Amino acid sequence: MDRIRIVGGAKLTGTIPISGAKNAALPLMIASLLTDETLTLDNVPHLADVEQLIRILGNHGVDYSVNGRRAGEGETYSRTINFTAKRIVDTTAPYNLVSKMRASFWVIGPLVARMGEARVSLPGGCAIGTRPVDLFIDGLQALGTQIDIDNGYVVAKAPKGLIGARYVFPKVSVGATHVLMMAASLAKGTTVLENAAREPEIVNLAECLNAMGAKIEGAGTPTITIEGVAKLHGARVAVIPDRIETGTYAMAVAMTGGDVLLEHARPDLLENALDVLVQAGAEITPTNSGIRVRRNGSGIAAVDVTTAPFPGFPTDLQAQFMGLMTRAKGKSRITETIFENRFMHVQELARLGAKISLAGQTAIVEGVSSLKGAPVMATDLRASVSLVIAGLAAEGETTVHRVYHLDRGFERLEQKLTGCGATVERLSE
Ligand code: EPZ
């Protein structure tokens, strides 16, 4: 298993190109199941989760081809990929594929909408909480799907097609909003989703579905209206830049000090997190080509944050922010409201000398003047990158084990950081 060795202490200076967003690419890829024509996606990041979803979609009959790369681009850069689901050959998503990635459960929406049936294993994914699927089931039932649970599989049937309905989410869910938007696009009649997720990835999917011929209004607001159509067609759509990758590198710069241009980053995708970083002492300047992040001289100020659905502070940046706060002047309180078990990085950060105590869903971080490098273990995707951020500022050497978590969601992490002056290398065991 690979590990990453970091020698801390260097300021970050230079340019980091921000990749396409994993969490936007995955639902867009799944949308290809809705049509027999080709869906072309630009800016698809080269990540383990994307490769895994390609395998899962392949099992249902989706062909894919990767467009040529520009000269000088390595094979690990974001790419243009064509997905064609001419014929759905299998409506079952088996346990051995779905258990590796929770988002693959989302195929249930397009499969039942297009084929009238789907048999999808209950999902796996990051170990960050129980993550049930009740909202998917309730929502699909509201659209006229009959659902049974059979041997760890959710069996969805709608032989006469889905029927538009009003569905009020009892809790905001990104995944269930994606799934119901996709399913309702091919339902008969109008669907209104209330208390829908407002994340930029939802807007990206709605843009994609509309480009495929769907009639969706209101994505990005709590009420989404979908007028069902009989058929969807091919389209070409770009994956939005990754706001979590953007926030992560912005926090890394705030941590080490320095001056970095986050190329292609869009400030409108993470306003709240950028405000928090400014409060912590970073200088953030939107430019024509991205976002410039600087911290020179001033120390890191302690800031309290509470995670919330968009436009609140993202849970996917909570671990990284905690990494930053370990070096702040004073105490910060970080409260996690989305997932009940997303503090596994606390113990590992403590190995680097961080002082963090837990009180229920709140972590109290008492900033220390220095961290010291140590071997640490990645536990999930965002937790592992928080250890990288801490390692960049720690004295001496930090080794992050179980790097496969990082490879799920960070494209070319080592190259991007070394390009800005950090000492980061991947070692194979
Ligand atoms: C998406 O997960 C993201 N994944 C997650 O990113 C992100 O942390 C999360 O949204 C919240 O922003 C992808 O986009 C691929 P939810 P998702 O449904 O859709 C509960 C990362 O690191 N819930 O919005 O699975 C659930 O348990 C990942 O990139 C139910 O109770 O999240 C959680 O507490 C990790 N019943 C809350 O809702 C349901 O049926 C929000 O989850 C569904 C969800």
Short mmCIF file of C-alpha atoms and ligand atoms in Angstrom, two decimals:
data_model
loop_
_atom_site.label_atom_id
_atom_site.label_comp_id
_atom_site.label_asym_id
_atom_site.label_seq_id
_atom_site.Cartn_x
_atom_site.Cartn_y
_atom_site.Cartn_z
CA MET A 1 0.00 0.00 0.00
CA ASP A 2 1.34 3.43 -0.91
CA ARG A 3 2.13 6.05 1.68
CA ILE A 4 2.93 9.74 1.43
CA ARG A 5 5.98 11.28 3.05
CA ILE A 6 5.88 14.97 3.83
CA VAL A 7 8.68 17.13 5.17
CA GLY A 8 6.97 20.12 6.74
CA GLY A 9 8.01 23.71 6.98
CA ALA A 10 7.92 25.10 3.44
CA LYS A 11 5.62 27.94 2.46
CA LEU A 12 3.47 27.23 -0.58
CA THR A 13 4.08 29.53 -3.53
CA GLY A 14 2.92 29.15 -7.12
CA THR A 15 -0.10 27.89 -9.03
CA ILE A 16 -2.33 24.88 -8.37
CA PRO A 17 -4.76 23.90 -11.12
CA ILE A 18 -8.11 22.87 -9.64
CA SER A 19 -9.57 19.70 -11.15
CA GLY A 20 -13.14 18.85 -12.05
CA ALA A 21 -15.26 18.04 -9.00
CA LYS A 22 -15.51 14.37 -8.05
CA ASN A 23 -18.93 14.90 -6.49
CA ALA A 24 -20.23 16.58 -9.65
CA ALA A 25 -18.62 14.11 -12.06
CA LEU A 26 -20.18 11.05 -10.38
CA PRO A 27 -23.87 12.05 -10.77
CA LEU A 28 -23.25 13.37 -14.30
CA MET A 29 -21.74 10.01 -15.26
CA ILE A 30 -24.75 8.23 -13.75
CA ALA A 31 -27.07 10.47 -15.80
CA SER A 32 -25.69 8.74 -18.91
CA LEU A 33 -27.93 5.77 -17.98
CA LEU A 34 -30.99 7.89 -18.84
CA THR A 35 -30.43 8.00 -22.62
CA ASP A 36 -29.39 5.69 -25.46
CA GLU A 37 -27.36 8.55 -26.96
CA THR A 38 -23.84 9.69 -26.00
CA LEU A 39 -23.28 11.98 -23.02
CA THR A 40 -19.92 13.72 -23.34
CA LEU A 41 -18.44 15.07 -20.12
CA ASP A 42 -15.54 17.52 -20.11
CA ASN A 43 -13.20 18.06 -17.16
CA VAL A 44 -13.72 14.62 -15.58
CA PRO A 45 -11.08 14.21 -12.86
CA HIS A 46 -8.80 11.19 -12.94
CA LEU A 47 -9.66 9.59 -9.59
CA ALA A 48 -10.17 6.14 -8.14
CA ASP A 49 -13.90 6.83 -7.54
CA VAL A 50 -14.39 7.82 -11.18
CA GLU A 51 -12.65 4.65 -12.37
CA GLN A 52 -14.79 2.58 -10.00
CA LEU A 53 -18.00 4.17 -11.31
CA ILE A 54 -16.88 3.50 -14.89
CA ARG A 55 -16.70 -0.19 -13.92
CA ILE A 56 -20.14 -0.07 -12.30
CA LEU A 57 -21.71 1.67 -15.30
CA GLY A 58 -19.97 -0.82 -17.61
CA ASN A 59 -21.79 -3.60 -15.78
CA HIS A 60 -25.11 -1.98 -16.79
CA GLY A 61 -23.97 -1.71 -20.42
CA VAL A 62 -22.47 1.78 -20.59
CA ASP A 63 -19.59 2.08 -23.08
CA TYR A 64 -17.05 4.81 -22.60
CA SER A 65 -14.25 6.35 -24.61
CA VAL A 66 -11.72 8.93 -23.55
CA ASN A 67 -11.03 11.82 -25.93
CA GLY A 68 -7.45 12.64 -26.92
CA ARG A 69 -5.35 14.71 -24.55
CA ARG A 70 -3.55 17.88 -25.39
CA ALA A 71 0.22 17.71 -25.85
CA GLY A 72 2.08 17.78 -22.56
CA GLU A 73 -0.83 16.49 -20.51
CA GLY A 74 -0.14 13.34 -18.57
CA GLU A 75 -2.62 10.53 -18.25
CA THR A 76 -3.58 11.60 -14.76
CA TYR A 77 -5.17 14.92 -15.78
CA SER A 78 -8.89 15.67 -16.02
CA ARG A 79 -10.26 14.34 -19.30
CA THR A 80 -13.19 14.43 -21.69
CA ILE A 81 -15.08 11.13 -21.54
CA ASN A 82 -17.98 9.94 -23.73
CA PHE A 83 -20.54 7.66 -22.06
CA THR A 84 -23.05 5.72 -24.15
CA ALA A 85 -25.77 3.54 -22.63
CA LYS A 86 -27.23 2.36 -25.95
CA ARG A 87 -28.71 -0.68 -24.28
CA ILE A 88 -29.03 -1.37 -20.57
CA VAL A 89 -27.89 -4.98 -20.35
CA ASP A 90 -28.30 -5.46 -16.60
CA THR A 91 -30.49 -3.60 -14.08
CA THR A 92 -28.72 -5.12 -11.07
CA ALA A 93 -25.91 -3.26 -9.29
CA PRO A 94 -24.19 -6.01 -7.29
CA TYR A 95 -22.82 -5.81 -3.76
CA ASN A 96 -19.18 -6.30 -4.78
CA LEU A 97 -19.33 -3.11 -6.90
CA VAL A 98 -21.71 -0.91 -4.87
CA SER A 99 -20.10 -1.67 -1.51
CA LYS A 100 -16.94 0.16 -2.57
CA MET A 101 -18.61 3.51 -3.19
CA ARG A 102 -21.85 4.89 -1.80
CA ALA A 103 -22.63 7.09 -4.81
CA SER A 104 -23.02 4.01 -7.00
CA PHE A 105 -26.33 3.41 -5.21
CA TRP A 106 -27.60 6.42 -7.16
CA VAL A 107 -27.94 4.30 -10.35
CA ILE A 108 -31.28 3.21 -8.85
CA GLY A 109 -32.95 6.44 -10.06
CA PRO A 110 -32.08 6.35 -13.77
CA LEU A 111 -32.44 2.55 -13.99
CA VAL A 112 -35.98 2.48 -12.62
CA ALA A 113 -36.94 5.55 -14.67
CA ARG A 114 -35.66 4.15 -17.97
CA MET A 115 -36.12 0.40 -17.49
CA GLY A 116 -38.99 0.21 -14.99
CA GLU A 117 -36.85 -1.85 -12.62
CA ALA A 118 -33.61 -1.81 -10.66
CA ARG A 119 -31.99 -4.09 -8.11
CA VAL A 120 -29.28 -2.23 -6.27
CA SER A 121 -27.22 -3.41 -3.32
CA LEU A 122 -27.34 -1.31 -0.19
CA PRO A 123 -24.23 0.90 -0.32
CA GLY A 124 -20.83 1.15 1.37
CA GLY A 125 -18.54 4.21 1.17
CA CYS A 126 -16.48 6.23 3.64
CA ALA A 127 -16.74 5.20 7.30
CA ILE A 128 -18.22 8.52 8.43
CA GLY A 129 -21.57 7.46 9.86
CA THR A 130 -24.49 5.13 9.27
CA ARG A 131 -25.74 6.89 6.11
CA PRO A 132 -29.15 5.26 5.56
CA VAL A 133 -31.10 5.27 2.26
CA ASP A 134 -34.60 5.94 3.62
CA LEU A 135 -34.97 9.23 1.75
CA PHE A 136 -34.21 7.59 -1.59
CA ILE A 137 -36.82 4.93 -0.86
CA ASP A 138 -39.50 7.39 0.31
CA GLY A 139 -38.86 9.71 -2.62
CA LEU A 140 -38.96 6.96 -5.24
CA GLN A 141 -42.13 5.57 -3.66
CA ALA A 142 -43.68 9.04 -3.92
CA LEU A 143 -43.00 8.84 -7.69
CA GLY A 144 -44.92 5.55 -7.89
CA THR A 145 -42.08 3.05 -7.46
CA GLN A 146 -42.75 -0.15 -5.58
CA ILE A 147 -39.80 -0.90 -3.30
CA ASP A 148 -38.84 -4.15 -1.56
CA ILE A 149 -35.70 -5.01 0.38
CA ASP A 150 -34.43 -8.44 -0.55
CA ASN A 151 -31.18 -9.96 0.75
CA GLY A 152 -29.37 -6.66 1.14
CA TYR A 153 -30.73 -5.35 -2.15
CA VAL A 154 -33.21 -2.56 -2.78
CA VAL A 155 -35.56 -3.80 -5.48
CA ALA A 156 -37.38 -0.97 -7.25
CA LYS A 157 -40.21 -1.60 -9.74
CA ALA A 158 -42.30 0.78 -11.81
CA PRO A 159 -43.39 -1.28 -14.82
CA LYS A 160 -45.78 1.40 -16.07
CA GLY A 161 -43.30 4.21 -15.55
CA LEU A 162 -42.88 6.83 -12.85
CA ILE A 163 -45.49 9.46 -12.07
CA GLY A 164 -44.66 13.04 -11.10
CA ALA A 165 -45.47 14.02 -7.50
CA ARG A 166 -44.66 16.55 -4.79
CA TYR A 167 -42.04 15.29 -2.36
CA VAL A 168 -40.83 17.18 0.70
CA PHE A 169 -37.44 15.95 1.93
CA PRO A 170 -37.63 15.61 5.72
CA LYS A 171 -33.85 16.23 5.74
CA VAL A 172 -31.57 17.77 3.11
CA SER A 173 -29.81 15.05 1.12
CA VAL A 174 -27.47 15.64 -1.81
CA GLY A 175 -27.67 12.07 -3.10
CA ALA A 176 -31.44 11.72 -2.79
CA THR A 177 -31.92 15.07 -4.56
CA HIS A 178 -29.69 13.85 -7.43
CA VAL A 179 -31.60 10.60 -7.70
CA LEU A 180 -35.09 12.09 -7.61
CA MET A 181 -34.12 14.77 -10.14
CA MET A 182 -32.87 12.10 -12.53
CA ALA A 183 -35.86 9.81 -11.99
CA ALA A 184 -38.44 12.62 -12.27
CA SER A 185 -36.93 13.77 -15.58
CA LEU A 186 -38.47 10.69 -17.23
CA ALA A 187 -41.69 10.57 -15.12
CA LYS A 188 -45.15 11.35 -16.46
CA GLY A 189 -46.19 14.79 -15.26
CA THR A 190 -44.64 17.32 -12.94
CA THR A 191 -42.55 16.65 -9.84
CA VAL A 192 -41.89 19.27 -7.18
CA LEU A 193 -39.05 18.59 -4.76
CA GLU A 194 -39.17 20.69 -1.59
CA ASN A 195 -36.31 21.15 0.89
CA ALA A 196 -34.00 19.92 -1.88
CA ALA A 197 -30.22 20.12 -1.55
CA ARG A 198 -28.80 23.34 -3.04
CA GLU A 199 -25.19 22.24 -3.56
CA PRO A 200 -23.44 23.42 -6.76
CA GLU A 201 -23.23 19.75 -7.81
CA ILE A 202 -27.05 19.68 -7.91
CA VAL A 203 -27.02 22.71 -10.23
CA ASN A 204 -24.41 21.02 -12.44
CA LEU A 205 -26.58 17.90 -12.73
CA ALA A 206 -29.68 19.97 -13.53
CA GLU A 207 -27.72 21.78 -16.27
CA CYS A 208 -26.66 18.41 -17.65
CA LEU A 209 -30.18 16.96 -17.57
CA ASN A 210 -31.61 20.12 -19.20
CA ALA A 211 -28.94 19.87 -21.92
CA MET A 212 -30.20 16.29 -22.43
CA GLY A 213 -33.76 17.58 -22.93
CA ALA A 214 -35.12 17.57 -19.38
CA LYS A 215 -37.25 20.43 -18.06
CA ILE A 216 -35.90 21.36 -14.64
CA GLU A 217 -36.27 24.69 -12.90
CA GLY A 218 -35.12 25.91 -9.50
CA ALA A 219 -31.97 23.81 -9.02
CA GLY A 220 -29.82 25.65 -6.48
CA THR A 221 -32.93 26.69 -4.51
CA PRO A 222 -34.88 24.56 -2.00
CA THR A 223 -37.71 23.98 -4.52
CA ILE A 224 -36.95 22.14 -7.75
CA THR A 225 -39.67 21.64 -10.37
CA ILE A 226 -39.24 18.90 -12.95
CA GLU A 227 -41.64 18.48 -15.83
CA GLY A 228 -41.18 14.91 -17.03
CA VAL A 229 -40.34 14.21 -20.69
CA ALA A 230 -40.73 10.96 -22.65
CA LYS A 231 -37.09 10.70 -23.72
CA LEU A 232 -33.72 12.29 -23.10
CA HIS A 233 -30.95 12.68 -25.67
CA GLY A 234 -27.17 13.07 -25.80
CA ALA A 235 -25.39 16.26 -24.74
CA ARG A 236 -22.00 17.73 -23.91
CA VAL A 237 -21.48 19.20 -20.45
CA ALA A 238 -18.47 20.28 -18.35
CA VAL A 239 -17.92 19.17 -14.77
CA ILE A 240 -17.63 22.20 -12.46
CA PRO A 241 -14.33 22.87 -10.65
CA ASP A 242 -13.93 21.02 -7.37
CA ARG A 243 -14.92 23.36 -4.52
CA ILE A 244 -13.66 20.94 -1.89
CA GLU A 245 -10.26 20.63 -3.56
CA THR A 246 -10.23 24.44 -3.82
CA GLY A 247 -11.03 24.88 -0.12
CA THR A 248 -8.48 22.23 0.82
CA TYR A 249 -5.58 23.94 -0.95
CA ALA A 250 -6.74 27.33 0.31
CA MET A 251 -6.50 25.93 3.84
CA ALA A 252 -3.09 24.44 3.09
CA VAL A 253 -1.84 27.90 2.08
CA ALA A 254 -3.44 29.47 5.14
CA MET A 255 -1.62 26.84 7.19
CA THR A 256 1.87 27.15 5.72
CA GLY A 257 1.78 30.78 4.66
CA GLY A 258 2.67 31.75 1.11
CA ASP A 259 0.94 32.87 -2.05
CA VAL A 260 -0.88 30.49 -4.41
CA LEU A 261 -3.19 30.95 -7.37
CA LEU A 262 -5.89 28.27 -7.38
CA GLU A 263 -6.40 28.18 -11.10
CA HIS A 264 -9.95 27.56 -12.49
CA ALA A 265 -11.40 27.82 -8.95
CA ARG A 266 -14.79 29.57 -8.67
CA PRO A 267 -15.33 31.71 -5.55
CA ASP A 268 -19.13 31.52 -5.89
CA LEU A 269 -18.96 27.77 -5.17
CA LEU A 270 -17.59 28.22 -1.66
CA GLU A 271 -18.39 31.66 -0.33
CA ASN A 272 -18.93 30.60 3.28
CA ALA A 273 -15.66 28.67 3.53
CA LEU A 274 -13.73 31.57 1.99
CA ASP A 275 -15.28 33.99 4.51
CA VAL A 276 -14.15 31.69 7.30
CA LEU A 277 -10.62 31.60 5.88
CA VAL A 278 -10.52 35.39 5.74
CA GLN A 279 -11.55 35.47 9.41
CA ALA A 280 -8.72 33.02 10.10
CA GLY A 281 -6.24 35.45 8.55
CA ALA A 282 -5.92 34.45 4.89
CA GLU A 283 -6.14 37.00 2.11
CA ILE A 284 -8.48 35.78 -0.61
CA THR A 285 -8.65 37.55 -3.97
CA PRO A 286 -10.86 36.37 -6.83
CA THR A 287 -9.01 36.83 -10.15
CA ASN A 288 -9.93 36.24 -13.79
CA SER A 289 -8.21 32.87 -13.72
CA GLY A 290 -9.22 31.62 -10.27
CA ILE A 291 -8.69 32.50 -6.62
CA ARG A 292 -5.46 33.85 -5.13
CA VAL A 293 -4.79 32.85 -1.52
CA ARG A 294 -2.10 34.47 0.62
CA ARG A 295 -1.03 34.52 4.20
CA ASN A 296 2.10 36.42 5.02
CA GLY A 297 3.34 37.25 8.48
CA SER A 298 0.09 37.24 10.43
CA GLY A 299 -0.73 34.24 12.61
CA ILE A 300 -3.79 32.04 12.21
CA ALA A 301 -6.83 33.27 14.15
CA ALA A 302 -9.19 30.80 15.86
CA VAL A 303 -12.65 30.70 14.22
CA ASP A 304 -15.70 28.65 15.23
CA VAL A 305 -17.53 26.78 12.46
CA THR A 306 -20.60 24.57 12.21
CA THR A 307 -21.08 22.41 9.14
CA ALA A 308 -24.36 22.76 7.26
CA PRO A 309 -25.85 21.95 3.87
CA PHE A 310 -24.91 24.44 1.10
CA PRO A 311 -24.56 27.44 1.33
CA GLY A 312 -23.26 26.67 4.84
CA PHE A 313 -19.77 25.50 5.74
CA PRO A 314 -19.27 22.12 3.97
CA THR A 315 -18.81 18.96 6.00
CA ASP A 316 -16.28 17.92 3.34
CA LEU A 317 -13.97 20.74 4.55
CA GLN A 318 -14.45 20.16 8.27
CA ALA A 319 -11.40 17.90 8.74
CA GLN A 320 -9.13 20.21 6.74
CA PHE A 321 -10.31 23.22 8.73
CA MET A 322 -9.60 21.36 11.95
CA GLY A 323 -6.08 20.73 10.62
CA LEU A 324 -5.69 24.48 10.14
CA MET A 325 -7.11 25.32 13.57
CA THR A 326 -4.54 23.10 15.31
CA ARG A 327 -2.06 25.95 14.77
CA ALA A 328 -4.43 28.86 15.49
CA LYS A 329 -3.96 31.37 18.29
CA GLY A 330 -6.60 30.35 20.82
CA LYS A 331 -9.53 27.94 20.90
CA SER A 332 -11.92 27.12 18.10
CA ARG A 333 -15.09 25.05 18.27
CA ILE A 334 -15.88 22.91 15.24
CA THR A 335 -19.37 21.38 15.18
CA GLU A 336 -20.33 18.62 12.73
CA THR A 337 -24.05 18.46 11.98
CA ILE A 338 -24.20 16.36 8.80
CA PHE A 339 -22.53 13.08 9.76
CA GLU A 340 -22.47 11.62 13.26
CA ASN A 341 -19.04 10.00 13.06
CA ARG A 342 -16.81 12.37 11.14
CA PHE A 343 -14.12 13.07 13.72
CA MET A 344 -11.78 10.17 13.06
CA HIS A 345 -8.99 12.57 12.13
CA VAL A 346 -8.94 13.90 15.72
CA GLN A 347 -6.83 11.04 17.06
CA GLU A 348 -4.42 11.20 14.15
CA LEU A 349 -4.00 14.99 14.40
CA ALA A 350 -3.23 14.42 18.09
CA ARG A 351 -0.29 12.22 17.02
CA LEU A 352 1.19 15.34 15.43
CA GLY A 353 0.82 17.26 18.69
CA ALA A 354 -2.62 18.83 18.18
CA LYS A 355 -4.74 19.50 21.27
CA ILE A 356 -8.34 18.56 20.52
CA SER A 357 -11.11 17.42 22.85
CA LEU A 358 -14.52 16.15 21.82
CA ALA A 359 -17.85 17.08 23.37
CA GLY A 360 -20.55 15.26 21.42
CA GLN A 361 -20.65 16.63 17.90
CA THR A 362 -18.26 19.48 18.73
CA ALA A 363 -14.47 19.38 18.64
CA ILE A 364 -12.68 21.98 20.73
CA VAL A 365 -9.32 22.73 19.20
CA GLU A 366 -6.76 24.55 21.27
CA GLY A 367 -4.13 25.93 18.92
CA VAL A 368 -0.52 24.97 19.55
CA SER A 369 2.57 26.88 18.43
CA SER A 370 4.07 23.91 16.60
CA LEU A 371 3.22 20.43 15.38
CA LYS A 372 5.76 17.62 15.14
CA GLY A 373 5.88 15.12 12.27
CA ALA A 374 4.83 11.50 12.94
CA PRO A 375 3.43 8.46 11.13
CA VAL A 376 -0.36 8.80 10.79
CA MET A 377 -3.17 6.75 9.29
CA ALA A 378 -5.70 8.04 6.75
CA THR A 379 -9.23 6.97 7.74
CA ASP A 380 -11.37 8.56 5.03
CA LEU A 381 -10.92 10.84 2.08
CA ARG A 382 -11.22 14.27 3.68
CA ALA A 383 -9.69 13.17 6.99
CA SER A 384 -6.59 11.99 5.16
CA VAL A 385 -6.02 15.32 3.46
CA SER A 386 -6.35 17.09 6.81
CA LEU A 387 -3.32 15.06 7.89
CA VAL A 388 -1.45 16.22 4.79
CA ILE A 389 -2.27 19.85 5.65
CA ALA A 390 -1.04 19.37 9.20
CA GLY A 391 2.07 17.55 7.94
CA LEU A 392 2.93 20.48 5.67
CA ALA A 393 3.22 22.71 8.74
CA ALA A 394 4.70 20.16 11.14
CA GLU A 395 8.39 20.10 12.04
CA GLY A 396 10.17 17.17 10.44
CA GLU A 397 8.70 14.19 8.66
CA THR A 398 5.08 13.01 8.54
CA THR A 399 4.11 9.79 6.80
CA VAL A 400 0.46 9.33 5.86
CA HIS A 401 -0.47 5.65 5.49
CA ARG A 402 -3.47 4.22 3.55
CA VAL A 403 -3.15 6.74 0.78
CA TYR A 404 -5.83 4.99 -1.29
CA HIS A 405 -8.34 7.18 0.55
CA LEU A 406 -6.67 10.27 -0.92
CA ASP A 407 -6.63 8.77 -4.40
CA ARG A 408 -10.43 8.55 -4.29
CA GLY A 409 -10.76 12.31 -4.39
CA PHE A 410 -7.55 14.28 -4.96
CA GLU A 411 -6.08 14.33 -8.44
CA ARG A 412 -2.25 14.51 -8.52
CA LEU A 413 -2.00 15.74 -4.93
CA GLU A 414 1.77 15.25 -4.63
CA GLN A 415 2.52 16.99 -7.93
CA LYS A 416 0.25 19.92 -7.10
CA LEU A 417 1.93 20.46 -3.73
CA THR A 418 5.51 19.90 -4.85
CA GLY A 419 4.85 22.35 -7.70
CA CYS A 420 4.39 25.00 -4.98
CA GLY A 421 7.56 24.17 -3.10
CA ALA A 422 6.37 21.50 -0.63
CA THR A 423 8.37 18.32 -0.01
CA VAL A 424 5.83 15.56 -0.61
CA GLU A 425 6.54 12.18 -2.14
CA ARG A 426 4.67 8.94 -2.63
CA LEU A 427 6.40 5.80 -1.44
CA SER A 428 5.33 2.31 -2.43
CA GLU A 429 5.50 -0.39 0.21
C1 EPZ B 1 -22.70 13.76 -0.58
O1 EPZ B 1 -22.94 12.54 0.09
C2 EPZ B 1 -21.22 13.79 -0.90
N1 EPZ B 1 -20.89 12.66 -1.75
C3 EPZ B 1 -20.44 13.72 0.41
O2 EPZ B 1 -19.07 13.83 0.10
C4 EPZ B 1 -20.83 14.90 1.27
O3 EPZ B 1 -20.17 14.81 2.51
C5 EPZ B 1 -22.35 14.90 1.51
O4 EPZ B 1 -23.03 14.88 0.23
C6 EPZ B 1 -22.85 16.11 2.27
O5 EPZ B 1 -22.49 17.28 1.60
C7 EPZ B 1 -21.02 12.75 -3.06
O6 EPZ B 1 -21.48 13.75 -3.61
C8 EPZ B 1 -20.56 11.61 -3.89
P1 EPZ B 1 -26.32 13.30 1.95
P2 EPZ B 1 -24.41 12.01 0.28
O7 EPZ B 1 -27.32 12.35 1.38
O8 EPZ B 1 -25.23 12.40 -0.87
C9 EPZ B 1 -28.46 11.50 5.82
C10 EPZ B 1 -16.79 13.18 0.12
O9 EPZ B 1 -15.91 13.17 1.02
N2 EPZ B 1 -29.31 10.69 4.94
O10 EPZ B 1 -26.46 14.74 1.65
O11 EPZ B 1 -24.30 10.58 0.63
C11 EPZ B 1 -27.00 11.09 5.81
O12 EPZ B 1 -26.76 9.97 6.62
C12 EPZ B 1 -18.21 12.70 0.42
O13 EPZ B 1 -16.57 13.54 -1.04
C13 EPZ B 1 -30.35 9.99 5.50
O14 EPZ B 1 -30.59 10.04 6.72
O15 EPZ B 1 -24.85 12.83 1.57
C14 EPZ B 1 -26.33 12.35 6.29
O16 EPZ B 1 -26.38 12.41 7.67
C15 EPZ B 1 -18.35 12.11 1.76
N3 EPZ B 1 -31.12 9.21 4.69
C16 EPZ B 1 -27.22 13.46 5.68
O17 EPZ B 1 -28.46 12.83 5.36
C17 EPZ B 1 -30.90 9.13 3.35
O18 EPZ B 1 -31.63 8.40 2.66
C18 EPZ B 1 -26.67 14.10 4.42
O19 EPZ B 1 -26.29 13.10 3.50
C19 EPZ B 1 -29.85 9.87 2.79
C20 EPZ B 1 -29.06 10.64 3.61
#
